[in-house]
Coordinates of C-alpha atoms in Angstrom, one line a residue:
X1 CA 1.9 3.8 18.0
X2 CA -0.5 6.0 15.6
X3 CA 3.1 7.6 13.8
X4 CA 4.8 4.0 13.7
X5 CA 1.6 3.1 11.6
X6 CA 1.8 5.8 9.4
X7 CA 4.9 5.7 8.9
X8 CA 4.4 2.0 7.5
X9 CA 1.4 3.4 5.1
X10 CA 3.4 5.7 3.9
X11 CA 5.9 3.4 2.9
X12 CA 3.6 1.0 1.7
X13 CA 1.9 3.5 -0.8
X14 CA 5.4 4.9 -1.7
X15 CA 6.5 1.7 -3.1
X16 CA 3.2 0.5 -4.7
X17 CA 3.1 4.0 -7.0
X18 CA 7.0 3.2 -7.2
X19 CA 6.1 -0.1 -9.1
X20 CA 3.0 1.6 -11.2
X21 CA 5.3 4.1 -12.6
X22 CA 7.9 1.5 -13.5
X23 CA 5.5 -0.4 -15.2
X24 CA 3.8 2.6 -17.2
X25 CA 7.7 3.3 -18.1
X26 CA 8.1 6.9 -16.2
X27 CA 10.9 6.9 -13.9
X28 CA 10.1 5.3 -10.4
X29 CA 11.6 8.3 -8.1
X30 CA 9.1 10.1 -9.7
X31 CA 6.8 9.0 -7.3
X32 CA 9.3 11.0 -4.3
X33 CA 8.9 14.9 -6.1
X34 CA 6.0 16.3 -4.6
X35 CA 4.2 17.8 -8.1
X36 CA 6.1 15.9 -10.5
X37 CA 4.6 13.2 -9.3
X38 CA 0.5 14.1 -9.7
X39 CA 2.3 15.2 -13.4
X40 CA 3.5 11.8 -14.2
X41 CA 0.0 10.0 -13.2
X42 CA -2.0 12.2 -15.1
X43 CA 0.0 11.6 -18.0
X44 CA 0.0 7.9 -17.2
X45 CA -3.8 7.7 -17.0
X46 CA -4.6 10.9 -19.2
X47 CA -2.0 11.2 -21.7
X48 CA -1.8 15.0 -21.0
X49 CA 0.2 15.5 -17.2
X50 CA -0.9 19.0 -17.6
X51 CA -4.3 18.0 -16.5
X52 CA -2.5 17.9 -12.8
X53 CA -3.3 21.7 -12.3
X54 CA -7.0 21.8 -12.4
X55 CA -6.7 20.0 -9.3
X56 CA -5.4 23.2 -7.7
X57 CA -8.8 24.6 -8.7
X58 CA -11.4 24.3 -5.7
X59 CA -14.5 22.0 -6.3
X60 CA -12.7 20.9 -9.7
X61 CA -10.1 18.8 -7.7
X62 CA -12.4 16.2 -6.4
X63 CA -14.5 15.4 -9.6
X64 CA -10.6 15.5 -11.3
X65 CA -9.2 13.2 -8.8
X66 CA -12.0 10.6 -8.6
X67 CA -11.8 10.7 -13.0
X68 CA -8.1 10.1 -12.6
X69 CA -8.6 7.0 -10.0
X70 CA -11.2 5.3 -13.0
X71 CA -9.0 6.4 -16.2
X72 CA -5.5 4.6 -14.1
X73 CA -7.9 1.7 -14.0
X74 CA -8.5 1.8 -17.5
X75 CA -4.9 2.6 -18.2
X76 CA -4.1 -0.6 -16.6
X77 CA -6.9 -3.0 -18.8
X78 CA -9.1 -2.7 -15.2
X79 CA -12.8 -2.1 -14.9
X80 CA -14.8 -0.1 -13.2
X81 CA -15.0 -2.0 -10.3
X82 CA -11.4 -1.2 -10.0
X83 CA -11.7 2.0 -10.6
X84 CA -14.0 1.8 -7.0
X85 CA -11.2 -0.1 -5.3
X86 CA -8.8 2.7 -6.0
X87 CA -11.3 5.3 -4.9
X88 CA -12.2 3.9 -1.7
X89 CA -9.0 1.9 -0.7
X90 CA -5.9 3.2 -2.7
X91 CA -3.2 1.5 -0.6
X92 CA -3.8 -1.8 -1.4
X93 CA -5.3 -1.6 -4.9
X94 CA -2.5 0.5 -5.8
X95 CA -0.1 -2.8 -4.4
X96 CA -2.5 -4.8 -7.0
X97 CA -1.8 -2.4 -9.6
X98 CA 2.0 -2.3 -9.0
X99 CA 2.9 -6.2 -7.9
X100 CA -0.1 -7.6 -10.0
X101 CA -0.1 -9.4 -13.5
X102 CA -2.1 -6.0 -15.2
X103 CA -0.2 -4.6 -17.8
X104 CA 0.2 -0.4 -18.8
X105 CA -2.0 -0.3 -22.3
X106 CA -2.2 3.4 -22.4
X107 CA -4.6 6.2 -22.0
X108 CA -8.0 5.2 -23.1

């Protein structure tokens, strides 16, 4: 039962950040190549993808990964609150994100 439901997360969050890169215009099997794909979502809420490898740094990572969750909020003309919502419960506010009427503006 516990690998039938992750199985079924794993899908779910595979096609929300499928949709989110659509709609920031980066290729959607992006979201399938393991570092290709932390490289496309900095760039989408950084504008550098580069940025992707100081989360390889230890202790740097976390503060890096919680900064990327708020500036994809932004990306996507969210607030903070959202920005929270991604933190905490990624599934479903990346399903917001991907199926949702917010548009990509850009890196802020």
């Amino acid at each position: 039962m516990y690998y039938l439901f992750a199985l079924a997360l794993s899908v779910v969050i595979i096609v929300a950040m499928w949709k989110v890169f659509v709609k920031a215009g980066k290729p959607g099997w992006a979201c399938l190549v393991p570092f290709y794909n932390n490289y496309c979502l900095f760039d989408i809420a950084f504008g550098n993808g580069w940025l992707f490898l100081l989360t390889l740094v230890p202790c740097v990572n976390f503060v890096f990964l919680i900064m990327l969750y708020f500036k994809l909020a932004k990306a996507f003309g969210q607030g903070t609150g959202f920005g929270f919502g991604l933190l905490f419960l990624n599934p479903i506010f990346m399903m917001i994100l991907g199926f949702g009427k917010s548009e990509y503006i850009g890196p802020q």
